CSV table of C-alpha atoms and ligand atoms in Angstrom, one decimal:
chain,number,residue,atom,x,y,z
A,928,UNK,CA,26.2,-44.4,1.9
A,929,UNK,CA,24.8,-41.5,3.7
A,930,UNK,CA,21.9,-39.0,3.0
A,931,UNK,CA,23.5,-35.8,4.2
A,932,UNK,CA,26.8,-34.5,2.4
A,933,UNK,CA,28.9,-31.3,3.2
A,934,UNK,CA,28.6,-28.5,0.8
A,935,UNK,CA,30.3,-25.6,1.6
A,936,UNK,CA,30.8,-26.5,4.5
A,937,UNK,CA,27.0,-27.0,5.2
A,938,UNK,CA,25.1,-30.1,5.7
A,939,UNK,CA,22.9,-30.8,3.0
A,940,UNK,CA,20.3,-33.4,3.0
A,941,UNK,CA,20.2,-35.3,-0.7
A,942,UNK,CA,17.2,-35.8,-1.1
A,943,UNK,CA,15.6,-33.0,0.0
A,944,UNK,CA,17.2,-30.8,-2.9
A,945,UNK,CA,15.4,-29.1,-5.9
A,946,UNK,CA,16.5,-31.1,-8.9
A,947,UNK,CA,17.8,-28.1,-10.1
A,948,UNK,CA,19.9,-27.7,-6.8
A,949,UNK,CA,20.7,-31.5,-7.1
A,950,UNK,CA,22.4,-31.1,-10.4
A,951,UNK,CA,24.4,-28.7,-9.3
A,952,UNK,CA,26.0,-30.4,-6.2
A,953,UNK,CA,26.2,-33.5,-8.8
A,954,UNK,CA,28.6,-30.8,-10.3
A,955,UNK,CA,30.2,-29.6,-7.3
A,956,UNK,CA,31.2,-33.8,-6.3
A,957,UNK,CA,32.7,-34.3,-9.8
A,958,UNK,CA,35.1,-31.6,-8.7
A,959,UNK,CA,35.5,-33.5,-5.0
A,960,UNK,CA,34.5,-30.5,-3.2
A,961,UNK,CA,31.5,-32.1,-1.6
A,962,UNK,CA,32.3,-34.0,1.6
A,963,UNK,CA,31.4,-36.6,3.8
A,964,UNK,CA,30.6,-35.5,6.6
A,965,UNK,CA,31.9,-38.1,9.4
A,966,UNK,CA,35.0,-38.5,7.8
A,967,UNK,CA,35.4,-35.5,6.0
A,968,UNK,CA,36.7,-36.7,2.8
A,969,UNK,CA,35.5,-36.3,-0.7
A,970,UNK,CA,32.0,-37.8,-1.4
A,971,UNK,CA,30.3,-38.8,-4.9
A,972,UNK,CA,26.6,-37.5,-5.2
A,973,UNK,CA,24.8,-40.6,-6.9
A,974,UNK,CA,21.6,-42.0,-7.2
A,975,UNK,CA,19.7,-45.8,-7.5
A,976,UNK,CA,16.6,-46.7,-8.8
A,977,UNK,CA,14.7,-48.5,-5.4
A,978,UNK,CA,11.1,-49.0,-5.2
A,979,UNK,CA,9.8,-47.1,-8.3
A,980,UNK,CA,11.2,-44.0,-7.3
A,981,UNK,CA,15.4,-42.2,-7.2
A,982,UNK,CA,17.4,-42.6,-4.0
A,983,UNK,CA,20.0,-39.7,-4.1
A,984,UNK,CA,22.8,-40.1,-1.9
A,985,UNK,CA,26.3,-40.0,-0.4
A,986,UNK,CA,29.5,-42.3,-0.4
A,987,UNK,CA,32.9,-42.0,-0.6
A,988,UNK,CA,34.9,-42.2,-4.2
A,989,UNK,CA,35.8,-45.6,-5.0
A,990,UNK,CA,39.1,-47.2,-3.5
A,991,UNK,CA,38.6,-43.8,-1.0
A,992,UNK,CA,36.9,-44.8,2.1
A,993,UNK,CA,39.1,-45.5,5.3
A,994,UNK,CA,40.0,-48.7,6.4
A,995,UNK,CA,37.5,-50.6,8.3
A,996,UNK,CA,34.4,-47.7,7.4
A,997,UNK,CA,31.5,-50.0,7.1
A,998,UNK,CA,28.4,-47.9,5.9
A,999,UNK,CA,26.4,-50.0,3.5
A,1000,UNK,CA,22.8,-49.0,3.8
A,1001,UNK,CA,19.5,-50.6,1.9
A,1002,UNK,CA,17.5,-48.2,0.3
A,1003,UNK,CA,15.0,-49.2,2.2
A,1004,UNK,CA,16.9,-47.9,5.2
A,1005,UNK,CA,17.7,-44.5,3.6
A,1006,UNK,CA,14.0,-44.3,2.7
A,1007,UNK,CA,12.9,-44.6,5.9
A,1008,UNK,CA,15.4,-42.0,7.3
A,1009,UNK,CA,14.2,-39.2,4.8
A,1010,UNK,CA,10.6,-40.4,5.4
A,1011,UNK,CA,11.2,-39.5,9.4
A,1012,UNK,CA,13.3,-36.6,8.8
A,1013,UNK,CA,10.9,-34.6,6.1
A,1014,UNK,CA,7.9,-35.8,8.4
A,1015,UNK,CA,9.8,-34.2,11.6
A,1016,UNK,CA,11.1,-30.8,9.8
A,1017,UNK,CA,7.5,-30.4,8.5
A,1018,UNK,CA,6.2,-30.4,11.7
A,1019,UNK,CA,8.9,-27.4,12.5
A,1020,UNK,CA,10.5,-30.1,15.1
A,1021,UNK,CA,14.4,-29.7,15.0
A,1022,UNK,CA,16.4,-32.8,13.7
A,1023,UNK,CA,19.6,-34.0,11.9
A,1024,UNK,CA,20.1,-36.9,9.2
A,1025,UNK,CA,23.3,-39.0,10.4
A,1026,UNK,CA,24.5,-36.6,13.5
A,1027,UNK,CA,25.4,-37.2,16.9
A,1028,UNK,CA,26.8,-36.9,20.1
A,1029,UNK,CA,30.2,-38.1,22.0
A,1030,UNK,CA,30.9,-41.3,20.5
A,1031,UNK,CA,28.2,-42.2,18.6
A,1032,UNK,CA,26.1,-41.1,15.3
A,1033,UNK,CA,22.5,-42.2,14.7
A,1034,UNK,CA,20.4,-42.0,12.0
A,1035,UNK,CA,18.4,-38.8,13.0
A,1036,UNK,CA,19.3,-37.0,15.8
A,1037,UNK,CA,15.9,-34.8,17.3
A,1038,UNK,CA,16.0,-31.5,19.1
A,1039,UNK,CA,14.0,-30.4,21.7
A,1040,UNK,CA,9.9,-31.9,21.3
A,1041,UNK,CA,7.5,-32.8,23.6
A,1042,UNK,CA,8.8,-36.2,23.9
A,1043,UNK,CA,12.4,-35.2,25.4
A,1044,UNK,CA,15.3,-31.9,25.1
A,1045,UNK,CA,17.0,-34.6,22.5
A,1046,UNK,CA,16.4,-38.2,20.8
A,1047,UNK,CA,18.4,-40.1,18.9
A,1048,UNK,CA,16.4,-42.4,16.1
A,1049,UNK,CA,17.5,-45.4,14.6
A,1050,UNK,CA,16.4,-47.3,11.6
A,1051,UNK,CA,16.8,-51.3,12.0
A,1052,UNK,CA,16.2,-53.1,9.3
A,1053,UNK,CA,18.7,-55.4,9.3
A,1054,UNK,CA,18.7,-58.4,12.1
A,1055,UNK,CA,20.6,-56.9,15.5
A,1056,UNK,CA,21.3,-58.7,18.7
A,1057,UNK,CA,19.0,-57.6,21.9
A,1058,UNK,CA,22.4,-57.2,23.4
A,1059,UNK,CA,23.8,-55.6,20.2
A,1060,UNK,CA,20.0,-52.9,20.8
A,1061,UNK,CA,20.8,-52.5,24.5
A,1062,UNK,CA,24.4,-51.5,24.3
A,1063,UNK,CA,23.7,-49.0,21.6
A,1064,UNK,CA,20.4,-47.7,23.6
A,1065,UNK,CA,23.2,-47.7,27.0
A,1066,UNK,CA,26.0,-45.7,25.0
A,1067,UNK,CA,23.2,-43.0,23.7
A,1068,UNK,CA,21.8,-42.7,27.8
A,1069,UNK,CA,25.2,-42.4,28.9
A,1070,UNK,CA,25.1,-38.7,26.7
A,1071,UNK,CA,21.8,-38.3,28.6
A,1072,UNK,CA,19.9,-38.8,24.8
A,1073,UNK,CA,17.2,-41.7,25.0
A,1074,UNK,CA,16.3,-43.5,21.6
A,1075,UNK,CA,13.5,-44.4,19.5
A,1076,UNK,CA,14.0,-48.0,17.5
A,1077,UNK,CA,12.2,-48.5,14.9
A,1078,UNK,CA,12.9,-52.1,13.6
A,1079,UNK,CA,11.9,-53.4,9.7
A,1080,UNK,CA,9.4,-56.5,11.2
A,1081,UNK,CA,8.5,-58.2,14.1
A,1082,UNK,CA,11.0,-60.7,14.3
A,1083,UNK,CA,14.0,-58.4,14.4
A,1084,UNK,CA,13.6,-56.4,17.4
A,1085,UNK,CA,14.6,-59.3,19.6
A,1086,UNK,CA,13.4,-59.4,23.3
A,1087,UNK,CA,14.2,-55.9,25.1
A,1088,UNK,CA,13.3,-55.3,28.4
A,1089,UNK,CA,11.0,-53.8,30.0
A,1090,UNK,CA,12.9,-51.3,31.5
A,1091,UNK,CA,14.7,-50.7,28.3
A,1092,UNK,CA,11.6,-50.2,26.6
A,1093,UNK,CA,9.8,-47.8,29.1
A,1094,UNK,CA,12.5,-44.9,28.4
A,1095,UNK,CA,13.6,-45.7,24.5
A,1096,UNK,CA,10.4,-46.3,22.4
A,1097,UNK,CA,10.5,-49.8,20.7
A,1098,UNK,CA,8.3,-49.9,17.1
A,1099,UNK,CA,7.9,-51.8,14.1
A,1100,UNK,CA,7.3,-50.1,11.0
A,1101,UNK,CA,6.6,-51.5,7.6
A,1102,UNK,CA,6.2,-48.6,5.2
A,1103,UNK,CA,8.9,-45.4,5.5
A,1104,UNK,CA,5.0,-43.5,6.1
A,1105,UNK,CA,4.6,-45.9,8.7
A,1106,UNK,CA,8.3,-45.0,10.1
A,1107,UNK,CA,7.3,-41.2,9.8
A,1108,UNK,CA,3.9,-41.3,11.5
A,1109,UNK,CA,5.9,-42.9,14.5
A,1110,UNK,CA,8.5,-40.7,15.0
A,1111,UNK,CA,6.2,-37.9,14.6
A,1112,UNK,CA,4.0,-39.6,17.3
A,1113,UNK,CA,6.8,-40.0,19.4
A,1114,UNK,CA,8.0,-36.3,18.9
A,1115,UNK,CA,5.0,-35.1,19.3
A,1116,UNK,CA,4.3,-36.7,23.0
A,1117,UNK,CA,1.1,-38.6,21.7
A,1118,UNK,CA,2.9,-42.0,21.9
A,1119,UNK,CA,2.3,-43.8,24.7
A,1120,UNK,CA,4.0,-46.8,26.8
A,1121,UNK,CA,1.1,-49.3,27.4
A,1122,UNK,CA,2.2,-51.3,30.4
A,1123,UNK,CA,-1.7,-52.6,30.9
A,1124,UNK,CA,-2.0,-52.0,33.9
A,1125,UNK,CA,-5.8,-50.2,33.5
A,1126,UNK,CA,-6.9,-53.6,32.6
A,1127,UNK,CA,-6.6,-54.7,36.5
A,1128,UNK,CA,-9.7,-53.6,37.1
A,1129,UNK,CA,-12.1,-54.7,33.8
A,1130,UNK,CA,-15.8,-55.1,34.0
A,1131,UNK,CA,-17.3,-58.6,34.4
A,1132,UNK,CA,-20.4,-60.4,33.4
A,1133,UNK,CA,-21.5,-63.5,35.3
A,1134,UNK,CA,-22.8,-66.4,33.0
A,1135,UNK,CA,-24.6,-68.7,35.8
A,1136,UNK,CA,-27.6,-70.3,36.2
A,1137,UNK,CA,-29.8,-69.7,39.2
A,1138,UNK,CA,-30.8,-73.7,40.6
A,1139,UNK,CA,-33.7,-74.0,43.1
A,1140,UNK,CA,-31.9,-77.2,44.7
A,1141,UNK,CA,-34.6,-79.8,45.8
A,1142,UNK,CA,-33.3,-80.0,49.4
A,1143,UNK,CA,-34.5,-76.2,49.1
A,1144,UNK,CA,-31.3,-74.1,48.8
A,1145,UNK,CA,-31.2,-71.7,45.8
A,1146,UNK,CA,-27.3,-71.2,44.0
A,1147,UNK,CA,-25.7,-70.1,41.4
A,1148,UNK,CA,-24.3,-72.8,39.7
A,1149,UNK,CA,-21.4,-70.9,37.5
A,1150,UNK,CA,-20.3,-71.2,34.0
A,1151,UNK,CA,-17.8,-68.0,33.6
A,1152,UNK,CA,-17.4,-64.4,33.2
A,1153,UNK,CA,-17.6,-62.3,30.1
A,1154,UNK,CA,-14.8,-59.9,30.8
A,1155,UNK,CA,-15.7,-56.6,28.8
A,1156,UNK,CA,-12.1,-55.9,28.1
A,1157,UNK,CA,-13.3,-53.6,25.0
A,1158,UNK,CA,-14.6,-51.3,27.9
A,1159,UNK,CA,-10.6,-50.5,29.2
A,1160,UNK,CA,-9.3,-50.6,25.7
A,1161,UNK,CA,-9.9,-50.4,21.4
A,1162,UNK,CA,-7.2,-52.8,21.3
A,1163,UNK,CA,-9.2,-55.6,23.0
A,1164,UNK,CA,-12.4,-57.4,22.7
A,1165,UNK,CA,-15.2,-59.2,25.0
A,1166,UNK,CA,-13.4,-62.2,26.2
A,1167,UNK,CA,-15.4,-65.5,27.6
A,1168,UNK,CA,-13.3,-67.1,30.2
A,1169,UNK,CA,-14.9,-70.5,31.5
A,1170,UNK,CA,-14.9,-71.5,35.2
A,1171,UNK,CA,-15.9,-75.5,33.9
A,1172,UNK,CA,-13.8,-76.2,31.4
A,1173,UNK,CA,-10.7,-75.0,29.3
A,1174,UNK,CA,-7.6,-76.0,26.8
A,1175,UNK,CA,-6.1,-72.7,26.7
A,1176,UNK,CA,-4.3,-73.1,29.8
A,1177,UNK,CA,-2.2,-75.8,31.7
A,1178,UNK,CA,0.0,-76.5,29.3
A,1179,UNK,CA,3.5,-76.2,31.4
A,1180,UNK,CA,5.9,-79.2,32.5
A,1181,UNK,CA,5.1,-79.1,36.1
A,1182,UNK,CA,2.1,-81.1,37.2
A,1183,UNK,CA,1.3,-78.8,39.9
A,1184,UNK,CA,2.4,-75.4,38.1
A,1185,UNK,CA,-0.2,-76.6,35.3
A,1186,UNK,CA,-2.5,-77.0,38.1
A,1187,UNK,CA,-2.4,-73.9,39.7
A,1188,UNK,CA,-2.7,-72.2,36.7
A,1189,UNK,CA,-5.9,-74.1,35.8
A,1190,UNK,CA,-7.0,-73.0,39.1
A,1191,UNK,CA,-6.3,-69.6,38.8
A,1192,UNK,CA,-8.1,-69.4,35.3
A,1193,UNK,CA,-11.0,-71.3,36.9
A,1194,UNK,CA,-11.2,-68.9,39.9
A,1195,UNK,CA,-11.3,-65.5,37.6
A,1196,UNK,CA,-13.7,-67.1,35.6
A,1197,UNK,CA,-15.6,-67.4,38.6
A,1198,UNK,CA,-15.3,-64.2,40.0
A,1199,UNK,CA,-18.1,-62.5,38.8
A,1200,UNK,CA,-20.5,-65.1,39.8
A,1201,UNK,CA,-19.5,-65.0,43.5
A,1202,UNK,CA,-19.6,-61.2,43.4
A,1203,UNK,CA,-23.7,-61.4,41.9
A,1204,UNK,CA,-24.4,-64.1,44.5
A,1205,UNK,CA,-22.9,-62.4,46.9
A,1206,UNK,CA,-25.4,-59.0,45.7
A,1207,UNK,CA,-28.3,-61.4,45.8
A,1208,UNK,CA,-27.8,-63.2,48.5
A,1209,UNK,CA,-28.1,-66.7,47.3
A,1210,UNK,CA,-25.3,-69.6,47.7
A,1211,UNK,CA,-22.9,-70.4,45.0
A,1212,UNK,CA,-22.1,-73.7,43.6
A,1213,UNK,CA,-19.2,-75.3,45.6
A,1214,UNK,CA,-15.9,-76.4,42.9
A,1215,UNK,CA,-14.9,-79.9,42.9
A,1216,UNK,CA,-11.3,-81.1,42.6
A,1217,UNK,CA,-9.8,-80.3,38.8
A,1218,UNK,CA,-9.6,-82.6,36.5
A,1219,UNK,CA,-8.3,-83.3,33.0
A,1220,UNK,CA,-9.2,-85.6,30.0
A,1221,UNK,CA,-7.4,-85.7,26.5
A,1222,UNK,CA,-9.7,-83.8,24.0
A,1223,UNK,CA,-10.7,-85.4,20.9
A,1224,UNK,CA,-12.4,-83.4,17.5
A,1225,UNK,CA,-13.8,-85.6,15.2
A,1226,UNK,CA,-11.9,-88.8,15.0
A,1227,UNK,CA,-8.5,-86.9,15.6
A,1228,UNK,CA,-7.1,-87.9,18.8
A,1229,UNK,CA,-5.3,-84.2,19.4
A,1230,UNK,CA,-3.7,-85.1,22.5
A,1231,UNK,CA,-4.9,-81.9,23.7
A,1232,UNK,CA,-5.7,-82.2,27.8
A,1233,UNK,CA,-8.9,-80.6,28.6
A,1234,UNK,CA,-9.1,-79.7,32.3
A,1235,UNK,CA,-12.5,-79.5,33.7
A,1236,UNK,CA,-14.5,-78.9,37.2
A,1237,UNK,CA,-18.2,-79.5,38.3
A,1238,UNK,CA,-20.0,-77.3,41.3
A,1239,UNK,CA,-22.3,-78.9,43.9
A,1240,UNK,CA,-25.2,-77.7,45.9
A,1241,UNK,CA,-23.5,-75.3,49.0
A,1242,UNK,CA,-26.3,-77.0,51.2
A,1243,UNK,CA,-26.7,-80.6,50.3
A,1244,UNK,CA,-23.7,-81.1,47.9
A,1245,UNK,CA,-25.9,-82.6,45.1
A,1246,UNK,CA,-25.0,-81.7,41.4
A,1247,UNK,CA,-27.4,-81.1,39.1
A,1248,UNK,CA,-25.6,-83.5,36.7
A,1249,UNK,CA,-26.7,-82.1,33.0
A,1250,UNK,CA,-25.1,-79.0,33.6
A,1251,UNK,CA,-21.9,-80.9,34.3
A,1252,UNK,CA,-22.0,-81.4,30.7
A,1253,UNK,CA,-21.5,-77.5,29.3
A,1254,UNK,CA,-23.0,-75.0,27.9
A,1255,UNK,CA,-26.5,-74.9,25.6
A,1256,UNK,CA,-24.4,-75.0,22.1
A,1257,UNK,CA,-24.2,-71.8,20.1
A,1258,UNK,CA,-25.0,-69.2,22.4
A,1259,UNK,CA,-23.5,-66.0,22.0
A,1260,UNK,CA,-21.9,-65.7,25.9
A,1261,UNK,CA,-20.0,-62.6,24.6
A,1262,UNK,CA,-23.8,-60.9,24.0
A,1263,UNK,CA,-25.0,-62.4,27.7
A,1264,UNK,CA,-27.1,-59.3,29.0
A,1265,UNK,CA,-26.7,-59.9,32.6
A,1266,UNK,CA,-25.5,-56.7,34.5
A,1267,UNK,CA,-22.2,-56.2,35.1
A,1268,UNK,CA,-21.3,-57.4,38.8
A,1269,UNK,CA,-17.5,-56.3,39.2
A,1270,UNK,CA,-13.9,-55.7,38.0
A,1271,UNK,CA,-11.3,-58.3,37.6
A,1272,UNK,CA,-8.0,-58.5,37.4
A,1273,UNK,CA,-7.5,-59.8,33.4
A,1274,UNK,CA,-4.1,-59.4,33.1
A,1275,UNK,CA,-3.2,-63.0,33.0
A,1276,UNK,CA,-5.5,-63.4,30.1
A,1277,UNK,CA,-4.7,-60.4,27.7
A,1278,UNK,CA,-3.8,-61.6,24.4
A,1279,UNK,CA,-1.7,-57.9,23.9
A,1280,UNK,CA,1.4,-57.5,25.2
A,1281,UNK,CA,2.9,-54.5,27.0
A,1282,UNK,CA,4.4,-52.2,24.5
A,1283,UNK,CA,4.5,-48.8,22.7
A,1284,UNK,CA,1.7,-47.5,20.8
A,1285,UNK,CA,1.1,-44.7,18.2
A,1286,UNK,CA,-1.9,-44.0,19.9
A,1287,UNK,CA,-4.9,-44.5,22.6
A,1288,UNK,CA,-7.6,-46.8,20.7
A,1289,UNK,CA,-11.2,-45.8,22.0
A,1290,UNK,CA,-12.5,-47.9,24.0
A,1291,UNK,CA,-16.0,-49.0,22.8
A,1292,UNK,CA,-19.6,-50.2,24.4
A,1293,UNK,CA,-20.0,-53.8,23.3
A,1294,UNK,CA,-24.0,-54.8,22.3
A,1295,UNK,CA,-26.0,-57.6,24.2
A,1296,UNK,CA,-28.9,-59.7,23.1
A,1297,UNK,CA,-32.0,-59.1,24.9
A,1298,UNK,CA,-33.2,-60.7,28.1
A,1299,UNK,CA,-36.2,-62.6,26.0
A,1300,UNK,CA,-33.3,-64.5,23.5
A,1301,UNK,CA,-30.9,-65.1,26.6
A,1302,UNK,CA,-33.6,-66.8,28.4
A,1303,UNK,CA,-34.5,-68.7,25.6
A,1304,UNK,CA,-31.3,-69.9,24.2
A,1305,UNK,CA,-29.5,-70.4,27.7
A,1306,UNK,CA,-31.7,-70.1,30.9
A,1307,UNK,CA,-34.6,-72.5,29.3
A,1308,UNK,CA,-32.6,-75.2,27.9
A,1309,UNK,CA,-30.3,-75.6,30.8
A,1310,UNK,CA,-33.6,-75.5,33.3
A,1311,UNK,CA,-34.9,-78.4,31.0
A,1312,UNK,CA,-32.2,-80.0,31.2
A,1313,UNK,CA,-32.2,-80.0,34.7
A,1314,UNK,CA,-36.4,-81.0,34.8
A,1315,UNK,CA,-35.9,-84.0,32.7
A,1316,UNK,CA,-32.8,-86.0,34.7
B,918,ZN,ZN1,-29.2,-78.7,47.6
């Protein structure tokens, strides 16, 4: 199957015909003098219902096509190839259904736009091999073209690396509009490779609690940080990351990788609350060892290790034992008010990965709750907690 069939000698795109022109090169196939344009020999004009609509296209007369020519496309495919190609030519950006260079065709090959002097596209829909994705991408470089995938789902695009990915745009598209706003991203130079690297320095709320020690020290006994990741990025919310206690990480086959990790997780959660002691001059709690226990919900033993660690008094090493036990319940940590006191590093806890995006999401100003309700649903109960051990 193929979208674009010799007339005349000229290449002629199928589907982007008149019907009126459509009939007549109907016409003109009947009498094989339409051809196909890799191989040169006679091509049928046909169509197929797909997806409410008509799919014109290409093939070769039955019986006709040369030994070992595999070209069976899905609609699906050929509809996401017209969708990219229309989209590109209406935005007077040179390209070519099914041509190529050297040794190799692709599905749209792109003149000269903002993105590069000339980019081959291919459509993916059907499951490929990373190795099967990196030797086409590798024969397409070696003519100096880079290439834009654009795989059917998730799941297909296999794992390509970095490297790979930095100079040939990776994208999933699930819609032939979604396909053609892509491409037209990518041509356009708005498309951008997101290796995360702004997030190294995000804003940082301490969550702490100010204790006047009885031995007469005052310190910050720390709970977290709220990491304002919204603030670098639209495609990333306030995250709470605990410096007492936490499932999330820990989880690897090595006792003391697991253990490092928890550290780590502990110590940016911490970060922000050394930095505001640090401003105010006051001491901060001093960490104890790590420790884990297996987590239960409701009568579900989940097997799940919990990993936890207390602070003491910097002075006198006492520790205010109530606070030992968490947070006040319900509070909304991501609204804590508290001024921001630095910038972390919060690349090891990004949920998003480093990839290619359409375009730069906005980064947004997250709200707080006011001192008055932060007082009274964290700093009040955890000072009365305190008061009545
Ligand atoms: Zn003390």
């Amino acid at each position: 199957m193929a979208c674009v069939g010799l007339v005349d000698g000229c290449r002629t795109v199928a589907s982007v015909l008149s019907d009126e022109d459509w009939k007549k090169v109907v016409k003109l196939s009947k009498c094989r003098q339409v051809l196909m344009p890799d191989t040169k020999l006679p091509a049928q004009a046909k169509t197929r219902r797909w997806n409410g609509g008509i799919t014109r296209y290409f093939s070769h007369f039955p019986g006709e096509s040369p030994e070992g020519y595999t070209n069976t496309e899905s609609p699906e495919h050929i509809a996401m190839k017209v969708a990219i190609y229309k989209a590109l030519v209406e935005l007077g950006i040179p390209a070519e259904l099914e041509d190529g260079l050297d040794d190799w065709r692709a599905d749209i090959l792109v003149g000269d736009s903002a993105f590069a002097p000339r980019l081959a596209i291919e459509v993916q829909i059907s499951t490929q091999s990373a190795q099967r994705t990196y030797e086409r991408t590798e024969q397409r470089n070696r003519s100096g073209v880079p290439t834009l995938w654009i795989f059917g789902s998730a799941g297909q695009t296999g794992v390509i690396s970095e490297d790979l990915a930095r100079s040939n745009p990776v994208f999933v598209a699930n819609t032939p509009q979604d396909a053609a706003v892509i491409a037209s991203a990518v041509c356009r130079g708005q498309a951008f490779f997101d290796d995360l690297l702004q997030y190294q320095k995000t804003p940082a709320r301490p969550v702490a609690l100010l204790v006047n020690c009885a031995c007469g020290g005052r310190w910050l006994y720390p709970f977290g940080s709220v990491l304002l990741l919204n603030r670098i990025s639209g495609e990333t919310a306030p995250m709470f990351i605990s410096c007492f206690s936490t499932s999330k990480v820990g989880k690897g086959l090595l006792a003391t990788a697991r253990m490092r990790a928890v550290e780590r997780y502990f110590d940016l959660g911490m970060s922000s609350v050394k930095a505001s002691a640090e401003k105010y001059g006051v001491g901060i709690g001093q960490p104890s060892k790590v420790w884990h226990r297996y987590g239960r919900f409701g009568s579900l033993e989940t097997g799940i290790r919990v990993w936890e660690r207390s602070y003491s008094c910097p002075a006198c090493a006492s520790t205010p034992e109530p606070l030992t036990r968490g947070l006040p319940k319900g509070v909304a940590l991501l609204m804590c008010p508290v001024p921001v006191a630095t910038t972390v590093d919060a690349r090891s806890v990004l949920t998003v990965k480093s990839c290619w995006r359409v375009y730069r999401k906005d980064c947004w100003v997250e709200s707080v709750m006011s001192e008055r309700r932060w007082k009274d649903e964290f700093i009040y109960p955890l000072r009365s907690a305190i008061a009545q051990a």
